[in-house]
Amino acid sequence: MVAQAPQTGVPPQPSASPPAAMAHGDMHAPTIFTLRSGIAQGRMVYLGVGGEIDGKVNPMLVVHEGEVVQINLINGEGAEHDIVVDQYAARSDRVLGIGASSTLAFTADKTGEFIYFCSIAGHREAGMEGRIQVTPGARATVATIAPEIVRDPTDLPAPIRARPPQIVRVDLETVELKGQLDDKTSYNFWTFNGKVPGPFVRVRVGDTVEVHLKNDETSLMYHSVDFHAATGPGGGAEFTQTEPGQEKVVTFRALVPGLFVYHCATPSVPHHITNGMYGLILVEPEGGLPQVDREFYVMQGELYTAKRFGMPGHQEMDYEKLISERPEYFLFNGAVGALTKSHPLRARPGETVRIFFGVGGPNFTSSFHVIGEIFDHVYEGASLGAMPITGVQTVSVPPGGATVVDFKIARPGRYVLVDHALSRIERGLAGYLLVDGPADDDLMHSGLAKR
């Protein structure tokens, strides 16, 4: 672990139960199914694509009451098709050519079994009909199949404030382990200290940082660490190429204030990074940063798996997808649901929140955005030596880059952390900031303006 004091003086965490208004489905994190038109058993049918319905003919689509449901339709054989759910008045566009696609969405506010079908004349009778089962109550928690590797976003040291420079020891251990990627899905992660991202390192400008890198004796690979905050060969990577069971030490001076990425830099470098070997080091300016009520630690990365997104079982890394930049997963803090189901961010109205955000990558830039909020202050490029910019909606953060954003919570609700390249939501990339308390209808309410 990092040899630093735990965070102190943090306000007590809000209740774990979400506000009543959050009990219904989220339009930004729907339950998604994909169907492809095709021919099977001599009939015209829908074929399930991905997840537990993969390859099934006219699969049963199981959802829970209150969930937002999205059904994607792909034309698989070139005839004209659509998909209709009459009970929810939901209908897709018609798709005409092979590979053409459309979607429909609805909120499952009625329970029971309902029919989905193709409305083109004769197609339903020819076999294009399946069932949707809407089960009462919330979806039950799925049993884990592997250890959790998610770094809790509140797991970061306390602010340093004013103190003279000193020697700070940082202990990192590279651990390879099978971890939980998604419900019913696991992956062989490579980590710093057993979590993704690695530990948040906090020093002040002028400190001497003494890094002890130990490679766990059960590892199969050499590992190392490259600190973007360091000046010197490979950011320390040349001195820390470490075989299993061994330990290396590198020392550097923290010369420039800022928020910097660190990552493994052992060939294949993108392979080590995509498997989870990245983290952030904060070099505070003299006197520290302006005080806030809550601080959170969030990083974005990608996974390049052999099987499609959402497939159950164990996933393996696909090197061809990695070098051609075709990820199956986009993730906050290492896993699907890391910041929605496992560790949502929590705050109270009136509090000021700070998010230390970085992109491990290895390949994709993030357009970081919190739906329903505006950043009061953004330290652009994570430069802490310059004045922050104000009133910002979305921040562009490149792979190997970082930013610091502050904003005051004015109203309760569920705020969604996203990359505004919004297709990535459907590849696992979403987080929640849950704010308890009574709604302030002066800021937002349903219906007409009050007069």
PDB file of C-alpha atoms in Angstrom, residues 171-339:
ATOM      1  CA  ASP A 171       4.873   1.085  -1.965  1.00  0.00           C
ATOM      2  CA  LEU A 172       3.467  -0.491  -5.117  1.00  0.00           C
ATOM      3  CA  GLU A 173       2.981  -4.213  -5.655  1.00  0.00           C
ATOM      4  CA  THR A 174       2.162  -5.575  -9.101  1.00  0.00           C
ATOM      5  CA  VAL A 175      -0.443  -8.318  -8.770  1.00  0.00           C
ATOM      6  CA  GLU A 176      -1.947 -10.455 -11.558  1.00  0.00           C
ATOM      7  CA  LEU A 177      -5.361 -11.819 -10.613  1.00  0.00           C
ATOM      8  CA  LYS A 178      -8.632 -13.077 -11.999  1.00  0.00           C
ATOM      9  CA  GLY A 179     -11.242 -10.426 -11.193  1.00  0.00           C
ATOM     10  CA  GLN A 180     -14.886  -9.534 -11.757  1.00  0.00           C
ATOM     11  CA  LEU A 181     -15.406  -7.643 -15.023  1.00  0.00           C
ATOM     12  CA  ASP A 182     -19.222  -7.737 -15.172  1.00  0.00           C
ATOM     13  CA  ASP A 183     -22.114  -9.836 -13.917  1.00  0.00           C
ATOM     14  CA  LYS A 184     -21.140 -13.439 -14.758  1.00  0.00           C
ATOM     15  CA  THR A 185     -17.941 -12.245 -16.510  1.00  0.00           C
ATOM     16  CA  SER A 186     -14.309 -12.372 -15.315  1.00  0.00           C
ATOM     17  CA  TYR A 187     -10.942 -11.245 -16.704  1.00  0.00           C
ATOM     18  CA  ASN A 188      -7.252 -11.653 -15.855  1.00  0.00           C
ATOM     19  CA  PHE A 189      -6.350  -8.170 -14.605  1.00  0.00           C
ATOM     20  CA  TRP A 190      -2.806  -6.904 -14.031  1.00  0.00           C
ATOM     21  CA  THR A 191      -2.861  -4.373 -11.209  1.00  0.00           C
ATOM     22  CA  PHE A 192      -0.990  -2.106  -8.869  1.00  0.00           C
ATOM     23  CA  ASN A 193      -1.941  -3.231  -5.339  1.00  0.00           C
ATOM     24  CA  GLY A 194      -4.783  -5.479  -6.488  1.00  0.00           C
ATOM     25  CA  LYS A 195      -7.195  -2.770  -7.681  1.00  0.00           C
ATOM     26  CA  VAL A 196      -7.940  -0.742 -10.829  1.00  0.00           C
ATOM     27  CA  PRO A 197      -6.815   1.965 -10.955  1.00  0.00           C
ATOM     28  CA  GLY A 198      -3.708   1.748  -8.779  1.00  0.00           C
ATOM     29  CA  PRO A 199      -3.530   3.669  -5.499  1.00  0.00           C
ATOM     30  CA  PHE A 200      -3.880   7.441  -5.536  1.00  0.00           C
ATOM     31  CA  VAL A 201      -0.466   8.895  -4.637  1.00  0.00           C
ATOM     32  CA  ARG A 202      -0.445  12.338  -3.019  1.00  0.00           C
ATOM     33  CA  VAL A 203       2.686  14.464  -2.539  1.00  0.00           C
ATOM     34  CA  ARG A 204       3.557  18.176  -2.622  1.00  0.00           C
ATOM     35  CA  VAL A 205       5.825  20.068  -4.965  1.00  0.00           C
ATOM     36  CA  GLY A 206       9.426  19.714  -3.814  1.00  0.00           C
ATOM     37  CA  ASP A 207       8.911  16.306  -2.177  1.00  0.00           C
ATOM     38  CA  THR A 208      11.335  13.475  -2.838  1.00  0.00           C
ATOM     39  CA  VAL A 209       9.300  10.423  -3.894  1.00  0.00           C
ATOM     40  CA  GLU A 210      10.854   7.039  -3.078  1.00  0.00           C
ATOM     41  CA  VAL A 211       8.987   4.322  -4.980  1.00  0.00           C
ATOM     42  CA  HIS A 212       9.349   0.668  -3.951  1.00  0.00           C
ATOM     43  CA  LEU A 213       7.979  -1.563  -6.708  1.00  0.00           C
ATOM     44  CA  LYS A 214       7.543  -5.225  -5.779  1.00  0.00           C
ATOM     45  CA  ASN A 215       6.420  -7.793  -8.334  1.00  0.00           C
ATOM     46  CA  ASP A 216       4.351 -10.503  -6.658  1.00  0.00           C
ATOM     47  CA  GLU A 217       6.047 -13.899  -6.743  1.00  0.00           C
ATOM     48  CA  THR A 218       2.974 -15.474  -8.406  1.00  0.00           C
ATOM     49  CA  SER A 219       3.192 -13.104 -11.399  1.00  0.00           C
ATOM     50  CA  LEU A 220       4.029 -14.496 -14.818  1.00  0.00           C
ATOM     51  CA  MET A 221       5.193 -11.172 -16.279  1.00  0.00           C
ATOM     52  CA  TYR A 222       7.865  -8.552 -15.659  1.00  0.00           C
ATOM     53  CA  HIS A 223       6.316  -5.221 -14.593  1.00  0.00           C
ATOM     54  CA  SER A 224       7.506  -1.629 -14.058  1.00  0.00           C
ATOM     55  CA  VAL A 225       6.193   1.877 -13.404  1.00  0.00           C
ATOM     56  CA  ASP A 226       6.470   5.113 -15.396  1.00  0.00           C
ATOM     57  CA  PHE A 227       5.463   8.270 -13.479  1.00  0.00           C
ATOM     58  CA  HIS A 228       4.476  11.176 -15.728  1.00  0.00           C
ATOM     59  CA  ALA A 229       5.259  13.393 -12.720  1.00  0.00           C
ATOM     60  CA  ALA A 230       8.945  12.380 -12.816  1.00  0.00           C
ATOM     61  CA  THR A 231      11.830  13.843 -14.802  1.00  0.00           C
ATOM     62  CA  GLY A 232      14.276  11.114 -15.830  1.00  0.00           C
ATOM     63  CA  PRO A 233      14.656   7.998 -18.008  1.00  0.00           C
ATOM     64  CA  GLY A 234      11.267   6.469 -18.763  1.00  0.00           C
ATOM     65  CA  GLY A 235       9.689   8.245 -15.798  1.00  0.00           C
ATOM     66  CA  GLY A 236      11.359   5.603 -13.650  1.00  0.00           C
ATOM     67  CA  ALA A 237      10.550   2.651 -15.907  1.00  0.00           C
ATOM     68  CA  GLU A 238      14.196   2.013 -16.821  1.00  0.00           C
ATOM     69  CA  PHE A 239      15.012   1.514 -13.127  1.00  0.00           C
ATOM     70  CA  THR A 240      11.959  -0.577 -12.217  1.00  0.00           C
ATOM     71  CA  GLN A 241      11.777  -3.436 -14.727  1.00  0.00           C
ATOM     72  CA  THR A 242      11.056  -6.078 -12.103  1.00  0.00           C
ATOM     73  CA  GLU A 243      10.837  -9.840 -12.449  1.00  0.00           C
ATOM     74  CA  PRO A 244       8.377 -11.923 -10.373  1.00  0.00           C
ATOM     75  CA  GLY A 245       9.318 -12.091  -6.700  1.00  0.00           C
ATOM     76  CA  GLN A 246      11.776  -9.171  -6.912  1.00  0.00           C
ATOM     77  CA  GLU A 247      11.701  -5.528  -5.787  1.00  0.00           C
ATOM     78  CA  LYS A 248      13.181  -2.391  -7.368  1.00  0.00           C
ATOM     79  CA  VAL A 249      13.428   1.158  -5.996  1.00  0.00           C
ATOM     80  CA  VAL A 250      13.449   4.460  -7.875  1.00  0.00           C
ATOM     81  CA  THR A 251      13.572   7.962  -6.363  1.00  0.00           C
ATOM     82  CA  PHE A 252      12.593  11.228  -8.058  1.00  0.00           C
ATOM     83  CA  ARG A 253      11.890  14.851  -7.152  1.00  0.00           C
ATOM     84  CA  ALA A 254       8.365  16.175  -7.662  1.00  0.00           C
ATOM     85  CA  LEU A 255       9.255  19.400  -9.446  1.00  0.00           C
ATOM     86  CA  VAL A 256       5.976  20.499 -11.049  1.00  0.00           C
ATOM     87  CA  PRO A 257       2.529  20.721  -9.416  1.00  0.00           C
ATOM     88  CA  GLY A 258      -0.216  18.869 -11.265  1.00  0.00           C
ATOM     89  CA  LEU A 259      -2.198  15.652 -11.540  1.00  0.00           C
ATOM     90  CA  PHE A 260      -0.250  13.010 -13.464  1.00  0.00           C
ATOM     91  CA  VAL A 261      -0.816   9.483 -14.747  1.00  0.00           C
ATOM     92  CA  TYR A 262       1.493   6.602 -13.861  1.00  0.00           C
ATOM     93  CA  HIS A 263       1.418   3.247 -15.621  1.00  0.00           C
ATOM     94  CA  CYS A 264       3.371   0.087 -16.332  1.00  0.00           C
ATOM     95  CA  ALA A 265       5.923   0.524 -19.111  1.00  0.00           C
ATOM     96  CA  THR A 266       7.000  -3.054 -19.816  1.00  0.00           C
ATOM     97  CA  PRO A 267       6.520  -4.353 -23.393  1.00  0.00           C
ATOM     98  CA  SER A 268       3.905  -4.706 -24.667  1.00  0.00           C
ATOM     99  CA  VAL A 269       3.148  -1.401 -22.939  1.00  0.00           C
ATOM    100  CA  PRO A 270      -0.458  -1.072 -24.225  1.00  0.00           C
ATOM    101  CA  HIS A 271      -1.112  -4.681 -23.128  1.00  0.00           C
ATOM    102  CA  HIS A 272       0.010  -3.922 -19.567  1.00  0.00           C
ATOM    103  CA  ILE A 273      -2.010  -0.685 -19.464  1.00  0.00           C
ATOM    104  CA  THR A 274      -5.241  -2.113 -20.857  1.00  0.00           C
ATOM    105  CA  ASN A 275      -5.096  -4.915 -18.279  1.00  0.00           C
ATOM    106  CA  GLY A 276      -5.399  -2.301 -15.529  1.00  0.00           C
ATOM    107  CA  MET A 277      -1.891  -1.027 -14.773  1.00  0.00           C
ATOM    108  CA  TYR A 278      -2.503   2.716 -14.415  1.00  0.00           C
ATOM    109  CA  GLY A 279      -3.132   5.256 -11.652  1.00  0.00           C
ATOM    110  CA  LEU A 280      -2.766   8.927 -10.659  1.00  0.00           C
ATOM    111  CA  ILE A 281      -0.224  10.897  -8.637  1.00  0.00           C
ATOM    112  CA  LEU A 282      -1.196  14.360  -7.374  1.00  0.00           C
ATOM    113  CA  VAL A 283       1.634  16.846  -6.833  1.00  0.00           C
ATOM    114  CA  GLU A 284       0.012  19.582  -4.766  1.00  0.00           C
ATOM    115  CA  PRO A 285       1.204  23.180  -5.099  1.00  0.00           C
ATOM    116  CA  GLU A 286       2.619  24.899  -2.021  1.00  0.00           C
ATOM    117  CA  GLY A 287      -0.245  25.377   0.429  1.00  0.00           C
ATOM    118  CA  GLY A 288      -2.402  22.782  -1.342  1.00  0.00           C
ATOM    119  CA  LEU A 289      -5.617  23.142  -3.345  1.00  0.00           C
ATOM    120  CA  PRO A 290      -8.712  25.103  -2.269  1.00  0.00           C
ATOM    121  CA  GLN A 291     -10.687  23.103   0.274  1.00  0.00           C
ATOM    122  CA  VAL A 292     -13.772  21.148  -0.828  1.00  0.00           C
ATOM    123  CA  ASP A 293     -16.254  18.900   0.992  1.00  0.00           C
ATOM    124  CA  ARG A 294     -15.660  15.684  -0.946  1.00  0.00           C
ATOM    125  CA  GLU A 295     -12.941  14.330  -3.220  1.00  0.00           C
ATOM    126  CA  PHE A 296     -13.271  11.389  -5.618  1.00  0.00           C
ATOM    127  CA  TYR A 297     -10.781   9.380  -7.700  1.00  0.00           C
ATOM    128  CA  VAL A 298     -11.989   8.186 -11.123  1.00  0.00           C
ATOM    129  CA  MET A 299     -10.086   6.762 -14.112  1.00  0.00           C
ATOM    130  CA  GLN A 300     -11.201   5.585 -17.537  1.00  0.00           C
ATOM    131  CA  GLY A 301      -9.760   2.693 -19.524  1.00  0.00           C
ATOM    132  CA  GLU A 302     -10.550   0.191 -22.267  1.00  0.00           C
ATOM    133  CA  LEU A 303     -10.479  -3.602 -22.550  1.00  0.00           C
ATOM    134  CA  TYR A 304      -9.949  -5.552 -25.758  1.00  0.00           C
ATOM    135  CA  THR A 305     -11.528  -8.960 -25.264  1.00  0.00           C
ATOM    136  CA  ALA A 306     -11.777 -11.944 -27.584  1.00  0.00           C
ATOM    137  CA  LYS A 307     -15.488 -12.421 -26.968  1.00  0.00           C
ATOM    138  CA  ARG A 308     -18.090  -9.706 -27.533  1.00  0.00           C
ATOM    139  CA  PHE A 309     -19.092  -7.230 -24.860  1.00  0.00           C
ATOM    140  CA  GLY A 310     -21.450  -8.744 -22.295  1.00  0.00           C
ATOM    141  CA  MET A 311     -20.723 -12.410 -22.986  1.00  0.00           C
ATOM    142  CA  PRO A 312     -20.779 -14.470 -19.761  1.00  0.00           C
ATOM    143  CA  GLY A 313     -17.810 -16.541 -18.617  1.00  0.00           C
ATOM    144  CA  HIS A 314     -14.113 -15.731 -18.657  1.00  0.00           C
ATOM    145  CA  GLN A 315     -12.873 -13.114 -21.131  1.00  0.00           C
ATOM    146  CA  GLU A 316      -9.367 -13.130 -22.626  1.00  0.00           C
ATOM    147  CA  MET A 317      -7.393 -10.247 -24.132  1.00  0.00           C
ATOM    148  CA  ASP A 318      -7.382  -9.997 -27.947  1.00  0.00           C
ATOM    149  CA  TYR A 319      -4.084  -8.520 -29.171  1.00  0.00           C
ATOM    150  CA  GLU A 320      -5.365  -7.905 -32.723  1.00  0.00           C
ATOM    151  CA  LYS A 321      -8.216  -5.785 -31.357  1.00  0.00           C
ATOM    152  CA  LEU A 322      -5.751  -3.967 -29.101  1.00  0.00           C
ATOM    153  CA  ILE A 323      -3.363  -2.889 -31.858  1.00  0.00           C
ATOM    154  CA  SER A 324      -6.226  -2.023 -34.213  1.00  0.00           C
ATOM    155  CA  GLU A 325      -7.957  -0.038 -31.435  1.00  0.00           C
ATOM    156  CA  ARG A 326     -11.265  -1.939 -31.377  1.00  0.00           C
ATOM    157  CA  PRO A 327     -12.208  -2.219 -27.680  1.00  0.00           C
ATOM    158  CA  GLU A 328     -15.135  -4.275 -26.460  1.00  0.00           C
ATOM    159  CA  TYR A 329     -15.343  -2.471 -23.095  1.00  0.00           C
ATOM    160  CA  PHE A 330     -14.996   1.124 -21.884  1.00  0.00           C
ATOM    161  CA  LEU A 331     -14.740   1.277 -18.090  1.00  0.00           C
ATOM    162  CA  PHE A 332     -14.598   3.565 -15.091  1.00  0.00           C
ATOM    163  CA  ASN A 333     -12.395   2.152 -12.294  1.00  0.00           C
ATOM    164  CA  GLY A 334     -11.877  -1.207 -13.941  1.00  0.00           C
ATOM    165  CA  ALA A 335     -15.246  -2.927 -14.291  1.00  0.00           C
ATOM    166  CA  VAL A 336     -18.792  -2.611 -15.627  1.00  0.00           C
ATOM    167  CA  GLY A 337     -20.944  -1.129 -12.867  1.00  0.00           C
ATOM    168  CA  ALA A 338     -17.921  -0.017 -10.841  1.00  0.00           C
ATOM    169  CA  LEU A 339     -19.435   3.419 -10.130  1.00  0.00           C
TER     170      LEU A 339
END
